[in-house]
Structures are given as structure tokens and as C-alpha cells.
Short mmCIF file of C-alpha atoms in Angstrom, two decimals:
data_model
loop_
_atom_site.label_atom_id
_atom_site.label_comp_id
_atom_site.label_asym_id
_atom_site.label_seq_id
_atom_site.Cartn_x
_atom_site.Cartn_y
_atom_site.Cartn_z
CA MET A 1 0.00 0.00 0.00
CA ASN A 2 2.86 2.38 0.88
CA GLU A 3 4.35 1.67 -2.48
CA THR A 4 1.14 2.74 -4.17
CA ARG A 5 0.86 5.88 -2.05
CA ALA A 6 4.31 6.82 -3.20
CA GLN A 7 2.96 6.65 -6.78
CA PRO A 8 -0.43 8.37 -6.54
CA ASP A 9 -0.73 8.66 -10.29
CA ARG A 10 -1.53 4.97 -10.54
CA ILE A 11 -5.30 4.94 -10.13
CA ILE A 12 -5.62 1.23 -11.03
CA GLU A 13 -3.01 -1.43 -10.54
CA LEU A 14 -3.06 -5.16 -11.20
CA ARG A 15 -0.18 -7.10 -9.69
CA GLY A 16 0.50 -10.65 -10.81
CA VAL A 17 -3.17 -11.35 -11.55
CA SER A 18 -3.97 -14.90 -12.69
CA LYS A 19 -7.34 -16.29 -13.65
CA ARG A 20 -8.36 -19.76 -14.80
CA PHE A 21 -11.70 -21.11 -15.96
CA GLY A 22 -11.44 -24.87 -15.50
CA SER A 23 -8.19 -25.89 -17.16
CA GLN A 24 -8.04 -22.79 -19.36
CA VAL A 25 -5.59 -20.15 -18.15
CA VAL A 26 -7.01 -16.78 -19.19
CA LEU A 27 -4.65 -14.45 -17.32
CA ASN A 28 -1.20 -15.53 -16.21
CA ARG A 29 0.49 -13.22 -13.70
CA VAL A 30 -0.56 -10.07 -15.47
CA ASP A 31 0.72 -6.71 -14.24
CA LEU A 32 -0.93 -3.47 -15.27
CA ALA A 33 -0.67 0.06 -13.90
CA VAL A 34 -3.10 2.64 -15.24
CA GLN A 35 -2.08 6.28 -14.89
CA ARG A 36 -4.68 8.74 -13.65
CA GLY A 37 -6.25 10.70 -16.48
CA SER A 38 -4.83 8.49 -19.22
CA VAL A 39 -6.47 6.38 -21.90
CA THR A 40 -5.09 2.84 -21.85
CA VAL A 41 -6.07 0.60 -24.73
CA ILE A 42 -5.92 -3.17 -24.51
CA ILE A 43 -5.93 -5.01 -27.82
CA GLY A 44 -5.80 -8.69 -28.59
CA ARG A 45 -7.56 -11.49 -30.42
CA SER A 46 -11.03 -12.61 -29.36
CA GLY A 47 -11.06 -14.89 -26.35
CA THR A 48 -7.70 -13.78 -24.98
CA GLY A 49 -9.14 -12.49 -21.70
CA LYS A 50 -9.41 -8.75 -22.34
CA SER A 51 -12.95 -8.53 -20.96
CA VAL A 52 -11.97 -10.81 -18.06
CA LEU A 53 -9.20 -8.36 -17.19
CA LEU A 54 -11.61 -5.40 -17.19
CA LYS A 55 -14.05 -7.26 -14.95
CA HIS A 56 -11.34 -7.77 -12.34
CA ILE A 57 -11.00 -4.01 -11.91
CA VAL A 58 -14.57 -3.64 -10.62
CA GLY A 59 -14.71 -6.97 -8.80
CA LEU A 60 -17.12 -8.68 -11.21
CA LEU A 61 -14.47 -11.39 -11.27
CA ARG A 62 -11.93 -12.09 -8.55
CA PRO A 63 -8.36 -13.19 -9.30
CA ASP A 64 -7.20 -16.72 -8.46
CA GLU A 65 -3.83 -15.17 -7.63
CA GLY A 66 -2.49 -11.65 -7.48
CA GLU A 67 -3.79 -8.30 -6.32
CA VAL A 68 -6.02 -5.55 -7.67
CA HIS A 69 -5.54 -2.02 -6.34
CA TYR A 70 -7.77 0.99 -6.83
CA GLU A 71 -6.80 4.43 -5.54
CA GLY A 72 -4.04 2.90 -3.45
CA ARG A 73 -6.29 0.36 -1.72
CA ARG A 74 -6.19 -3.36 -2.33
CA VAL A 75 -9.74 -4.15 -3.46
CA ASP A 76 -9.73 -7.74 -4.74
CA GLN A 77 -10.53 -9.02 -1.25
CA PHE A 78 -13.37 -6.52 -0.72
CA SER A 79 -16.83 -7.91 -0.02
CA GLU A 80 -19.60 -7.11 -2.51
CA ARG A 81 -20.82 -4.44 -0.08
CA ASP A 82 -17.38 -2.80 0.18
CA PHE A 83 -16.98 -2.89 -3.58
CA LYS A 84 -20.02 -0.65 -4.01
CA ALA A 85 -17.93 2.42 -3.22
CA VAL A 86 -15.47 1.53 -6.01
CA ARG A 87 -18.23 0.68 -8.47
CA ARG A 88 -19.86 4.05 -7.96
CA GLU A 89 -16.70 5.78 -9.15
CA VAL A 90 -16.01 3.42 -12.04
CA SER A 91 -18.41 3.05 -14.98
CA PHE A 92 -18.42 0.00 -17.19
CA VAL A 93 -19.56 -0.16 -20.82
CA PHE A 94 -20.37 -3.79 -21.53
CA GLN A 95 -19.61 -5.57 -24.76
CA LEU A 96 -23.27 -6.66 -25.08
CA ASN A 97 -24.38 -3.19 -23.91
CA ALA A 98 -26.42 -4.73 -21.04
CA LEU A 99 -29.28 -2.26 -21.36
CA PHE A 100 -32.26 -3.11 -19.17
CA ASP A 101 -34.98 -4.44 -21.48
CA SER A 102 -37.77 -3.51 -19.12
CA MET A 103 -36.83 0.19 -19.10
CA SER A 104 -36.96 2.96 -21.68
CA VAL A 105 -33.77 4.56 -23.00
CA ALA A 106 -34.19 7.53 -20.63
CA GLU A 107 -34.78 5.22 -17.65
CA ASN A 108 -31.71 3.18 -18.56
CA VAL A 109 -29.50 6.25 -18.65
CA ALA A 110 -31.03 7.67 -15.45
CA PHE A 111 -30.74 4.38 -13.54
CA PRO A 112 -27.17 4.69 -12.19
CA MET A 113 -27.83 8.27 -11.11
CA GLN A 114 -31.01 7.27 -9.27
CA GLU A 115 -29.17 4.46 -7.53
CA LEU A 116 -26.23 6.69 -6.64
CA TRP A 117 -28.13 9.74 -5.46
CA SER A 118 -31.19 7.91 -4.09
CA GLY A 119 -33.53 10.87 -3.57
CA ARG A 120 -30.79 13.47 -3.06
CA ARG A 121 -31.35 14.92 -6.52
CA SER A 122 -34.68 15.61 -8.16
CA ARG A 123 -36.08 13.46 -10.96
CA ARG A 124 -36.01 16.49 -13.19
CA GLU A 125 -32.34 17.10 -12.56
CA ILE A 126 -31.54 13.45 -13.29
CA ALA A 127 -33.68 13.51 -16.46
CA GLU A 128 -31.80 16.60 -17.66
CA LEU A 129 -28.43 14.92 -17.10
CA ALA A 130 -29.68 11.83 -18.94
CA ASP A 131 -30.81 14.05 -21.85
CA GLN A 132 -27.39 15.73 -21.97
CA ALA A 133 -25.61 12.37 -22.03
CA LEU A 134 -27.87 11.11 -24.82
CA GLU A 135 -27.19 14.27 -26.78
CA MET A 136 -23.43 13.74 -26.40
CA VAL A 137 -23.70 10.34 -28.12
CA GLY A 138 -26.15 11.57 -30.77
CA MET A 139 -29.19 9.78 -29.34
CA GLU A 140 -31.37 12.79 -28.49
CA GLY A 141 -35.04 12.21 -29.16
CA SER A 142 -34.98 8.51 -28.37
CA GLN A 143 -35.71 8.83 -24.64
CA SER A 144 -39.00 6.96 -24.76
CA LYS A 145 -37.82 4.10 -26.99
CA ARG A 146 -37.19 0.64 -25.63
CA PRO A 147 -33.80 -1.08 -26.12
CA ALA A 148 -35.54 -3.70 -28.29
CA ASP A 149 -36.50 -0.92 -30.75
CA LEU A 150 -32.87 0.18 -31.24
CA SER A 151 -30.25 -1.03 -33.70
CA GLY A 152 -27.00 -2.57 -32.39
CA GLY A 153 -25.10 0.69 -32.86
CA GLU A 154 -27.82 2.72 -31.14
CA LYS A 155 -27.78 0.37 -28.18
CA LYS A 156 -24.02 0.84 -27.94
CA ARG A 157 -24.44 4.61 -27.84
CA VAL A 158 -27.13 4.43 -25.15
CA ALA A 159 -24.84 2.17 -23.11
CA LEU A 160 -22.10 4.80 -23.46
CA ALA A 161 -24.53 7.53 -22.41
CA ARG A 162 -25.44 5.49 -19.32
CA ALA A 163 -21.75 5.18 -18.41
CA ILE A 164 -20.97 8.89 -18.67
CA ALA A 165 -24.21 10.34 -17.28
CA LEU A 166 -23.02 11.48 -13.90
CA ASP A 167 -22.27 14.92 -12.56
CA PRO A 168 -19.30 15.11 -12.22
CA PRO A 169 -18.47 12.26 -14.64
CA PRO A 170 -17.10 9.01 -13.18
CA LYS A 171 -13.41 8.88 -12.25
CA VAL A 172 -12.80 5.86 -14.45
CA ILE A 173 -14.68 4.44 -17.44
CA LEU A 174 -13.98 0.90 -18.59
CA TYR A 175 -15.01 0.34 -22.19
CA ASP A 176 -15.46 -3.17 -23.54
CA GLU A 177 -15.47 -2.86 -27.35
CA PRO A 178 -17.00 0.64 -27.47
CA THR A 179 -16.90 0.97 -31.25
CA ALA A 180 -17.91 -2.58 -32.23
CA GLY A 181 -20.97 -2.54 -34.47
CA LEU A 182 -20.74 1.20 -35.20
CA ASP A 183 -20.24 2.72 -38.62
CA PRO A 184 -16.88 4.52 -39.03
CA GLN A 185 -18.38 7.97 -38.54
CA ARG A 186 -20.20 6.98 -35.32
CA ALA A 187 -17.05 5.20 -34.16
CA ASP A 188 -15.18 8.45 -34.69
CA VAL A 189 -17.71 10.29 -32.51
CA ILE A 190 -17.14 7.73 -29.73
CA ASN A 191 -13.35 8.07 -30.05
CA LYS A 192 -13.65 11.83 -29.76
CA LEU A 193 -16.01 11.45 -26.82
CA ILE A 194 -13.45 9.32 -24.97
CA ARG A 195 -10.82 12.00 -25.63
CA LYS A 196 -13.19 14.81 -24.63
CA LEU A 197 -13.95 13.10 -21.30
CA GLN A 198 -10.21 12.77 -20.75
CA HIS A 199 -9.36 16.36 -21.63
CA GLU A 200 -12.31 18.16 -20.05
CA TYR A 201 -13.07 16.00 -17.02
CA HIS A 202 -9.78 14.17 -16.51
CA VAL A 203 -11.57 10.81 -16.78
CA THR A 204 -9.28 7.78 -16.77
CA SER A 205 -10.26 5.26 -19.43
CA VAL A 206 -9.37 1.65 -20.09
CA VAL A 207 -10.55 0.60 -23.55
CA VAL A 208 -10.68 -2.97 -24.76
CA THR A 209 -10.95 -3.07 -28.52
CA HIS A 210 -10.18 -4.86 -31.78
CA ASP A 211 -10.44 -1.61 -33.67
CA MET A 212 -6.86 -0.52 -34.45
CA LYS A 213 -8.00 2.86 -35.78
CA SER A 214 -9.74 3.53 -32.48
CA ALA A 215 -6.71 2.28 -30.51
CA ARG A 216 -4.47 4.67 -32.44
CA GLU A 217 -6.78 7.64 -32.00
CA VAL A 218 -7.66 7.36 -28.32
CA GLY A 219 -4.78 5.49 -26.72
CA ASP A 220 -2.01 7.15 -24.74
CA ARG A 221 -0.73 3.66 -24.25
CA VAL A 222 -1.57 0.39 -26.01
CA LEU A 223 -1.05 -3.09 -24.62
CA MET A 224 -1.60 -6.34 -26.43
CA LEU A 225 -2.84 -9.37 -24.52
CA HIS A 226 -1.77 -12.68 -26.03
CA ASP A 227 -1.63 -16.16 -24.48
CA ALA A 228 -2.71 -14.82 -21.07
CA ARG A 229 0.11 -12.23 -20.87
CA PHE A 230 0.93 -8.80 -22.24
CA LEU A 231 3.01 -9.18 -25.37
CA ALA A 232 3.32 -5.50 -26.25
CA ASP A 233 3.21 -2.31 -24.23
CA GLY A 234 3.92 1.16 -25.54
CA THR A 235 2.53 4.20 -27.29
CA PRO A 236 0.25 3.49 -30.28
CA GLU A 237 3.12 4.42 -32.60
CA GLU A 238 5.51 1.99 -30.91
CA VAL A 239 3.02 -0.88 -30.99
CA LEU A 240 2.15 -0.22 -34.64
CA VAL A 241 5.78 -0.73 -35.67
CA SER A 242 6.40 -3.64 -33.29
CA LYS A 243 8.75 -6.31 -34.60
CA VAL A 244 7.05 -9.04 -32.56
CA ASP A 245 5.38 -11.29 -35.12
CA GLN A 246 2.02 -11.77 -33.32
CA VAL A 247 1.75 -8.04 -32.63
CA ARG A 248 2.68 -7.11 -36.18
CA ARG A 249 0.14 -9.56 -37.61
CA PHE A 250 -2.60 -8.31 -35.30
CA VAL A 251 -2.11 -4.60 -35.98
CA GLN A 252 -1.91 -5.24 -39.71
CA GLY A 253 -4.93 -7.56 -39.64
CA LEU A 254 -3.02 -10.55 -41.01
CA ALA A 255 -4.18 -14.05 -40.10
CA GLU A 256 -1.86 -16.44 -38.30
CA PRO A 257 -0.44 -19.18 -40.60
CA GLU A 258 -2.17 -21.93 -38.56
CA ASP A 259 -5.53 -20.16 -39.00
CA LEU A 260 -5.04 -20.21 -42.76
CA ALA A 261 -3.92 -23.84 -42.83
CA SER A 262 -7.47 -25.18 -43.00
CA LEU A 263 -8.25 -22.95 -45.99
CA THR A 264 -5.26 -24.05 -48.03
CA GLU A 265 -5.61 -27.79 -47.30
CA GLU A 266 -7.19 -29.67 -50.18
CA MET B 1 -23.61 -35.73 -4.88
CA THR B 2 -21.06 -33.08 -3.86
CA ASP B 3 -22.30 -30.95 -6.73
CA LEU B 4 -25.91 -31.39 -5.61
CA LEU B 5 -25.04 -30.41 -2.03
CA GLY B 6 -22.99 -27.48 -3.24
CA ASN B 7 -25.88 -26.32 -5.40
CA PHE B 8 -28.30 -26.65 -2.49
CA GLY B 9 -25.91 -24.70 -0.26
CA ARG B 10 -25.67 -21.92 -2.84
CA PHE B 11 -29.47 -21.90 -3.15
CA CYS B 12 -29.82 -21.56 0.64
CA LEU B 13 -27.39 -18.62 0.76
CA PHE B 14 -29.14 -17.00 -2.20
CA SER B 15 -32.54 -17.46 -0.50
CA LEU B 16 -31.24 -16.09 2.79
CA SER B 17 -29.91 -13.03 1.04
CA ALA B 18 -33.28 -12.46 -0.72
CA VAL B 19 -35.19 -12.88 2.56
CA LEU B 20 -32.87 -10.56 4.49
CA TYR B 21 -33.56 -7.79 1.98
CA ALA B 22 -37.34 -8.14 2.53
CA PRO B 23 -37.60 -5.57 5.38
CA ALA B 24 -35.61 -3.03 3.33
CA THR B 25 -37.90 -3.60 0.33
CA LEU B 26 -41.13 -3.39 2.33
CA GLY B 27 -39.91 -0.41 4.33
CA HIS B 28 -39.06 1.85 1.40
CA PRO B 29 -41.30 3.44 -1.26
CA ARG B 30 -38.80 2.43 -3.96
CA GLY B 31 -39.10 -1.19 -2.77
CA TRP B 32 -42.88 -1.01 -3.18
CA ALA B 33 -42.39 0.56 -6.59
CA ARG B 34 -40.61 -2.65 -7.63
CA LEU B 35 -42.94 -5.00 -5.75
CA VAL B 36 -46.30 -3.71 -7.06
CA PRO B 37 -45.63 -4.30 -10.80
CA GLN B 38 -44.41 -7.81 -9.98
CA ALA B 39 -47.50 -8.48 -7.88
CA PHE B 40 -49.64 -7.19 -10.74
CA ALA B 41 -47.89 -9.42 -13.28
CA ILE B 42 -48.04 -12.49 -11.05
CA GLY B 43 -51.50 -11.86 -9.62
CA THR B 44 -53.94 -10.46 -12.11
CA LYS B 45 -52.69 -12.42 -15.08
CA SER B 46 -52.89 -15.69 -13.15
CA VAL B 47 -56.47 -15.23 -11.90
CA PRO B 48 -58.31 -16.79 -14.89
CA VAL B 49 -56.15 -19.91 -15.03
CA ILE B 50 -56.28 -20.39 -11.24
CA MET B 51 -60.08 -19.95 -11.19
CA LEU B 52 -60.47 -22.45 -14.00
CA THR B 53 -58.22 -24.95 -12.24
CA GLY B 54 -60.09 -24.56 -8.93
CA ALA B 55 -63.51 -24.93 -10.56
CA PHE B 56 -62.65 -28.08 -12.46
CA VAL B 57 -60.96 -29.69 -9.46
CA GLY B 58 -64.17 -29.23 -7.45
CA MET B 59 -66.27 -30.53 -10.34
CA VAL B 60 -64.11 -33.61 -10.87
CA LEU B 61 -64.07 -34.51 -7.18
CA VAL B 62 -67.89 -34.46 -7.01
CA GLU B 63 -68.11 -36.46 -10.22
CA GLN B 64 -65.67 -39.05 -8.84
CA GLY B 65 -67.18 -39.28 -5.36
CA TRP B 66 -70.91 -39.05 -6.10
CA SER B 67 -71.61 -42.72 -6.86
CA GLN B 68 -69.77 -43.95 -3.74
CA PHE B 69 -71.34 -41.44 -1.38
CA ASP B 70 -74.79 -41.90 -2.94
CA ALA B 71 -74.56 -45.68 -2.56
CA ALA B 72 -73.73 -45.22 1.13
CA ASN B 73 -76.62 -42.73 1.39
CA LEU B 74 -74.15 -40.00 2.36
CA SER B 75 -74.41 -37.82 -0.72
CA ASP B 76 -75.44 -34.78 1.36
CA ARG B 77 -72.01 -34.89 2.99
CA LEU B 78 -70.07 -35.02 -0.25
CA GLY B 79 -69.78 -31.24 -0.49
CA ALA B 80 -68.09 -31.05 2.90
CA ILE B 81 -65.50 -33.68 1.94
CA VAL B 82 -64.78 -32.07 -1.41
CA ASN B 83 -64.49 -28.60 0.06
CA ILE B 84 -62.19 -29.56 2.89
CA SER B 85 -59.96 -31.35 0.34
CA VAL B 86 -59.88 -28.27 -1.85
CA ALA B 87 -59.34 -25.75 0.97
CA ALA B 88 -56.69 -27.68 2.87
CA GLU B 89 -54.91 -29.53 0.10
CA LEU B 90 -55.82 -29.32 -3.54
CA GLY B 91 -56.43 -25.57 -3.73
CA PRO B 92 -52.98 -24.55 -2.50
CA VAL B 93 -51.13 -27.40 -4.22
CA LEU B 94 -52.76 -26.95 -7.62
CA ALA B 95 -52.54 -23.15 -7.40
CA GLY B 96 -48.85 -23.63 -6.56
CA VAL B 97 -48.29 -25.99 -9.46
CA MET B 98 -50.07 -23.68 -11.90
CA LEU B 99 -48.01 -20.73 -10.67
CA ALA B 100 -44.78 -22.75 -10.88
CA GLY B 101 -45.53 -23.26 -14.56
CA ARG B 102 -46.96 -19.87 -15.43
CA VAL B 103 -45.03 -17.52 -13.16
CA GLY B 104 -41.94 -19.57 -12.28
CA GLY B 105 -41.13 -20.23 -15.92
CA ALA B 106 -41.59 -16.56 -16.83
CA LEU B 107 -39.40 -15.38 -13.93
CA THR B 108 -36.63 -17.80 -14.84
CA ALA B 109 -36.80 -16.79 -18.50
CA GLU B 110 -36.72 -13.07 -17.66
CA LEU B 111 -33.85 -13.25 -15.18
CA GLY B 112 -32.01 -15.87 -17.25
CA THR B 113 -32.12 -13.58 -20.28
CA MET B 114 -30.88 -10.69 -18.12
CA ASN B 115 -28.09 -12.98 -16.96
CA VAL B 116 -26.87 -14.09 -20.40
CA THR B 117 -27.06 -10.52 -21.75
CA GLU B 118 -24.89 -9.24 -18.87
CA GLN B 119 -27.70 -7.14 -17.36
CA LEU B 120 -27.14 -8.74 -13.94
CA LEU B 121 -23.43 -7.92 -14.20
CA ALA B 122 -24.34 -4.37 -15.21
CA LEU B 123 -26.44 -3.98 -12.05
CA ARG B 124 -23.52 -5.18 -9.94
CA ALA B 125 -21.14 -2.91 -11.82
CA MET B 126 -23.37 0.04 -10.88
CA GLY B 127 -23.15 -0.87 -7.20
CA THR B 128 -26.69 -2.32 -7.06
CA ASP B 129 -27.19 -5.77 -5.60
CA PRO B 130 -29.26 -7.70 -8.18
CA VAL B 131 -30.70 -9.90 -5.43
CA HIS B 132 -32.07 -6.84 -3.62
CA TYR B 133 -33.20 -5.15 -6.80
CA LEU B 134 -34.66 -8.11 -8.70
CA VAL B 135 -35.13 -11.16 -6.50
CA THR B 136 -36.63 -9.82 -3.28
CA PRO B 137 -39.57 -8.01 -4.97
CA ARG B 138 -40.36 -11.13 -7.03
CA PHE B 139 -40.02 -13.40 -4.00
CA LEU B 140 -42.32 -11.16 -1.92
CA ALA B 141 -44.84 -10.91 -4.75
CA CYS B 142 -44.98 -14.73 -4.95
CA VAL B 143 -45.34 -15.09 -1.16
CA LEU B 144 -48.12 -12.50 -0.98
CA LEU B 145 -49.99 -13.46 -4.12
CA THR B 146 -50.04 -17.27 -3.93
CA PRO B 147 -52.39 -17.31 -0.89
CA ILE B 148 -54.66 -14.73 -2.52
CA LEU B 149 -54.81 -16.77 -5.70
CA THR B 150 -55.47 -19.87 -3.60
CA CYS B 151 -58.57 -18.10 -2.23
CA TYR B 152 -59.83 -17.83 -5.81
CA ALA B 153 -59.13 -21.54 -6.35
CA ASP B 154 -60.94 -22.42 -3.10
CA VAL B 155 -64.02 -20.35 -3.92
CA MET B 156 -64.20 -21.61 -7.49
CA GLY B 157 -63.65 -25.18 -6.28
CA ALA B 158 -66.64 -24.87 -3.93
CA LEU B 159 -68.81 -23.33 -6.66
CA GLY B 160 -67.71 -25.85 -9.32
CA ALA B 161 -68.39 -28.74 -6.95
CA TRP B 162 -71.79 -27.31 -6.03
CA LEU B 163 -72.70 -26.90 -9.72
CA VAL B 164 -72.05 -30.58 -10.51
CA PHE B 165 -73.55 -31.69 -7.17
CA ALA B 166 -76.81 -29.80 -7.65
CA ALA B 167 -77.23 -29.38 -11.41
CA VAL B 168 -75.80 -32.66 -12.71
CA HIS B 169 -76.57 -35.11 -9.90
CA GLY B 170 -79.57 -33.33 -8.38
CA GLY B 171 -78.08 -33.10 -4.87
CA ASP B 172 -79.65 -30.99 -2.14
CA SER B 173 -78.05 -27.52 -2.25
CA THR B 174 -79.08 -26.65 1.30
CA ALA B 175 -77.40 -29.81 2.63
CA TYR B 176 -74.30 -29.11 0.51
CA TRP B 177 -73.71 -25.68 2.06
CA LYS B 178 -74.89 -26.71 5.55
CA TYR B 179 -72.42 -29.58 5.89
CA THR B 180 -69.67 -27.62 4.19
CA GLN B 181 -70.13 -24.85 6.75
CA GLU B 182 -70.10 -27.38 9.61
CA VAL B 183 -67.03 -29.30 8.51
CA VAL B 184 -64.72 -26.79 6.83
CA GLN B 185 -63.23 -24.69 9.59
CA ILE B 186 -61.25 -21.48 9.48
CA TRP B 187 -58.29 -23.66 10.51
CA ASP B 188 -58.50 -25.69 7.28
CA VAL B 189 -58.69 -22.62 5.05
CA GLY B 190 -56.00 -20.85 7.10
CA THR B 191 -53.51 -23.72 6.99
CA GLY B 192 -54.15 -24.03 3.25
CA LEU B 193 -53.28 -20.38 2.82
CA VAL B 194 -50.16 -20.66 4.99
CA LYS B 195 -49.03 -23.60 2.89
CA ALA B 196 -49.71 -21.54 -0.23
CA ALA B 197 -47.41 -18.80 1.11
CA PHE B 198 -44.62 -21.40 1.53
CA PHE B 199 -45.25 -22.71 -1.98
CA GLY B 200 -45.10 -19.14 -3.29
CA ALA B 201 -41.77 -18.61 -1.52
CA ALA B 202 -40.39 -21.82 -3.04
CA ILE B 203 -41.58 -20.88 -6.55
CA GLY B 204 -40.15 -17.36 -6.36
CA LEU B 205 -36.78 -18.36 -4.93
CA ILE B 206 -36.25 -21.40 -7.17
CA ALA B 207 -37.28 -19.51 -10.31
CA CYS B 208 -34.97 -16.57 -9.52
CA TYR B 209 -32.08 -18.84 -8.53
CA LYS B 210 -32.35 -20.82 -11.76
CA GLY B 211 -32.46 -17.60 -13.78
CA PHE B 212 -29.44 -16.16 -11.97
CA HIS B 213 -27.35 -19.29 -12.50
CA CYS B 214 -28.17 -20.34 -16.06
CA ARG B 215 -25.37 -20.54 -18.59
CA GLY B 216 -25.09 -20.94 -22.32
CA GLY B 217 -27.30 -18.46 -24.17
CA ALA B 218 -30.86 -19.15 -25.28
CA GLN B 219 -30.48 -22.90 -24.86
CA GLY B 220 -29.29 -22.42 -21.28
CA VAL B 221 -32.27 -20.18 -20.51
CA GLY B 222 -34.66 -22.78 -21.92
CA ARG B 223 -33.04 -25.52 -19.86
CA ALA B 224 -33.20 -23.34 -16.74
CA CYS B 225 -36.95 -22.79 -17.27
CA THR B 226 -37.60 -26.52 -17.42
CA GLU B 227 -35.40 -27.17 -14.38
CA SER B 228 -37.13 -24.35 -12.54
CA PHE B 229 -40.59 -25.87 -13.08
CA VAL B 230 -39.51 -29.39 -12.16
CA ALA B 231 -37.65 -28.22 -9.04
CA SER B 232 -40.60 -26.01 -7.95
CA PHE B 233 -43.06 -28.86 -8.49
CA ILE B 234 -40.97 -31.26 -6.42
CA ALA B 235 -40.40 -28.62 -3.74
CA ILE B 236 -44.17 -28.02 -3.50
CA LEU B 237 -44.87 -31.73 -2.98
CA ILE B 238 -42.10 -32.16 -0.40
CA LEU B 239 -43.07 -28.98 1.44
CA ASP B 240 -46.71 -30.06 1.35
CA TYR B 241 -45.93 -33.35 3.06
CA PHE B 242 -43.83 -31.84 5.84
CA LEU B 243 -46.17 -28.90 6.39
CA ASN B 244 -49.08 -31.37 6.67
CA VAL B 245 -47.17 -33.37 9.28
CA VAL B 246 -46.53 -30.22 11.31
CA VAL B 247 -50.07 -28.88 10.91
CA ASN B 248 -51.70 -32.21 11.82
CA GLN B 249 -49.53 -32.64 14.90
CA PHE B 250 -50.33 -29.12 15.97
CA TYR B 251 -54.07 -29.70 15.45
CA LEU B 252 -54.02 -32.97 17.40
CA GLN B 253 -52.21 -31.33 20.30
CA ALA B 254 -54.48 -28.32 20.32
CA TYR B 255 -57.93 -29.73 19.51
CA GLY B 256 -57.69 -33.55 19.48
CA PRO B 257 -58.88 -35.86 16.68
CA ARG B 258 -61.96 -35.02 14.59
CA SER B 259 -64.31 -36.93 12.26
CA LEU B 260 -65.36 -35.37 9.00
CA ILE B 261 -68.40 -37.54 8.24
#
């Protein structure tokens, strides 16, 4: 803990985190330190444990080994009750959006604020903040729609609005594939939104993505997760010119030879 | 076996957590705001099917018993026997079974879908306990509504039985209601309703637990719904037996044995 206090810029820190599901090792002694106010991008092939890593930060999964620290406190041993305090400072944008089907768009976006402020702020105030957040992601006018009436991209934008709709904005936002399913122009809006939250509100972001354009645009630092460990770590420019074969293939979108083997076999 | 015990242990902890949140839900307007829509969905939409079930159970019992009771010249007493069976046993059990299918399946499907689409995780990630937010209102709605729906089954059972007794077999209506009134005591109706509350609790908790723990997309949700119904049905029968043992012992201690005919 003293070590972390000596480095207050590290808002999130994973130390030697390992996670297995049955016999499958998803994370193997992974270390990660996220600087306050930075945008950290984690890239990697599907199924390499990027989402699993994000979930450890807010205690949705607990490590088999290792430690998770938030704001200088070790949190991986927190009870669900104790974790609430962390979760109210850290927003999570889920890969599947996780919008509540039974609620309208406006109710979805207002939900975390109602839970957090529980009667301390008026409904009108919360509704206004929800409207502002929807406007930021280009979803104004869809307050009364149900998630089932939205396209995949629209759902993604509502999920983003729900994550940012707090006053002041959350300290940390964890994005799991924020631009997946969006057209390039909408994806660009989301990239700029992530940057805007960083510049204007000093929000720390951890972004898990496959989208190399997005990684390049938003990332202060890019890490690549491969075979349960980080294979690359550097600025977007450094990672883009990496000499490591797996990293080079991933950033250039080239298939691995073994993946192509089945196509070439006659 | 270890897996079964582990599963049962997890179910017990899950149930305890849902029950412990009950005072917080009942003591807060926001808790009632979640409870009332659940009660509405469980209650009003189940009334027709429960009434139909109750009515036909009463009708069938009279149809089955008439020839025997008539041969023994005891047909006037048939209504009392049918009504005590419905009030103390068949009303709550069949209402429970109907609700396990209609409500239990729907609850498991709803929560299971929320589970596989990460909505339960999203609630946790926002610092909201999904058991408090989702399970306790549904559990309370089942506990409160099953006895009320059992009343409908009881009343319709008595009316259905009377209809077949009087209109089909030409029984004496005055005797039907007189003996029913003499034999069926508040105790019988009351214990039936208490049992119904236990069945409601079992249905709500099992359905929510199965929804919260299903895996594997749409197929997993479908499997969880089936498991939920089967587990609720078995739980109702087991609970019914043990509650009857307790209730009968209590009655014998308090009032002594009684004859129904």
C-alpha cells in the first residue's frame, strides 16, 4: 500500500493477476498500472481475456492469484458491499451493452444516477443529465424508446450515455469494445467522446478493442494481450511498428499461418 | 452428490440473502415501486387460469365421489369432503403448481435472459445488488400473491363442486352448504393459505435462482426454465408433506382428533 501511495498517479493497478476457468488459463500473472487521467487501450484477439481483465477491476471477477488495487487500496478481497464504493466511481460499458430491457432509454441512462443519489437529486435534474448524455452520443429524441427498438449501434451509444451520465463524470470508465458494431463515422464520434472526457473532465479510461484505428486515435498507451500475458506495451506508434510477429500480424490484420492452414488444405 | 449439495448450499445462501432484503424492500417506497408491478404481473394475469383450475378440481371430485357417497346414502355430505380437500390440500397445491408453470417459468426466462445478456453484471457494476433489486420483490410478490390466488381456487372449487352436485346429480343444495359450513373450519382454510405462502416462496426463490445461475445463451435459458418448473413442483410436494405433518400434529395437540363424516 505504501508503495502505491508513493505513486499516486496509478489509479488502477493489477499485480500478478492470474485467472483460470477450468483448465483454461485466461490471465497468467498479469501486471498493469493505469495512470490517472490516461487512456489505456488493450488489444488482442477474441477470447484472450481482455474482458476478463476489465471485470477484475470492478470486482465482477476475482483473481485466483495476485492483487487488484484501486486508488491505493487493495480491493480484490473486498466484499460485494465494500466494492459498491469503487463501483460508484467506475463506470463499465459492456460488450453486449447490457441495457435493461424492461426500461426505456431515458430510464436506462437515469438508472445509475437514481441508484447513486437515491432521492438526493430531483427526478427532473436526473432527467436533464440523462438528456445531456444522450445528446453527447447523438441519441437525443430517443428517450421513450425501448432497447428492443434500437439497432445494435444505437444500443451501444445508449450504453455509453449510461456510463458517462453522472455529474461530475465518473473517475474511471472501462469500455469493452465501445466501437464494435458502429459505422466509421459513429465510431469516430465515440473516439472523440473518450478524448473529450479525458481532456475536459480528466476521466481515466481503459478501452478494450479490436479496432486498431480507435486504438491509435484514443490510446495514450496500447497493450496487447496474447496467451494470457501482455506481449506489447507502448505508445500506439511503438506498438504499430512492433517487430514481434504476433503483434505485427494483429495490428496489420493478417491471419496467423495456422488459422489459414485449414483454408489451403485440399 | 457433492455438486448437488454445493448447489443446495448456494441456493440456501441465495434465499437467505433475498429474505434478508425483505424488510428493506417493504420499508421503502422504492421497494414497493418494484414490488407492485411484480405483484400485478403475477396476480392479475394468473387469476383466470387459477379460477379455472379450482372450478374443475371441485367438479371432478364431485363427479368421482358421487356414486360412492350416494350408494352409502351420504351424498349430502359429499360437499363437505370435497371442500375440505380443496381448501386444505388441492387448492394450495394446484394453485402452486399452476403458478410454478406460469409464473416460475416466466421469472426464470426473464432473469435468465438478463443474466446471459450481462444485465445482472451491469447492475452489480453500478453498485446495485441484483438480489435486492430483482429477486426480493419477485419473492415477496410470490409469497403474498399465492395465498390470494389460492382463495380464488378455493371459492371456485366450492362453486364448481356445487354446480355438478346440484345441477348434474340433483343433490340438495341446502345440505351441501350446511355440511360444508359445519365441517370446513377457518383452521383448514388458514392452513391451506399458509401452505400456499410457503409454496409461493419456493416458486419465487427457485425460479430466480435458476435464472441467476443459467449458462449458455438461449439454450441455457430454456433448460433453466424446465429445471425451474420441475424443481418447484418437487419442492411443492415435499413442502406439502412436511407442512401437513406439522399442521396435523399441531391440530391434534391443540384440539384432538376429529371426524369429518
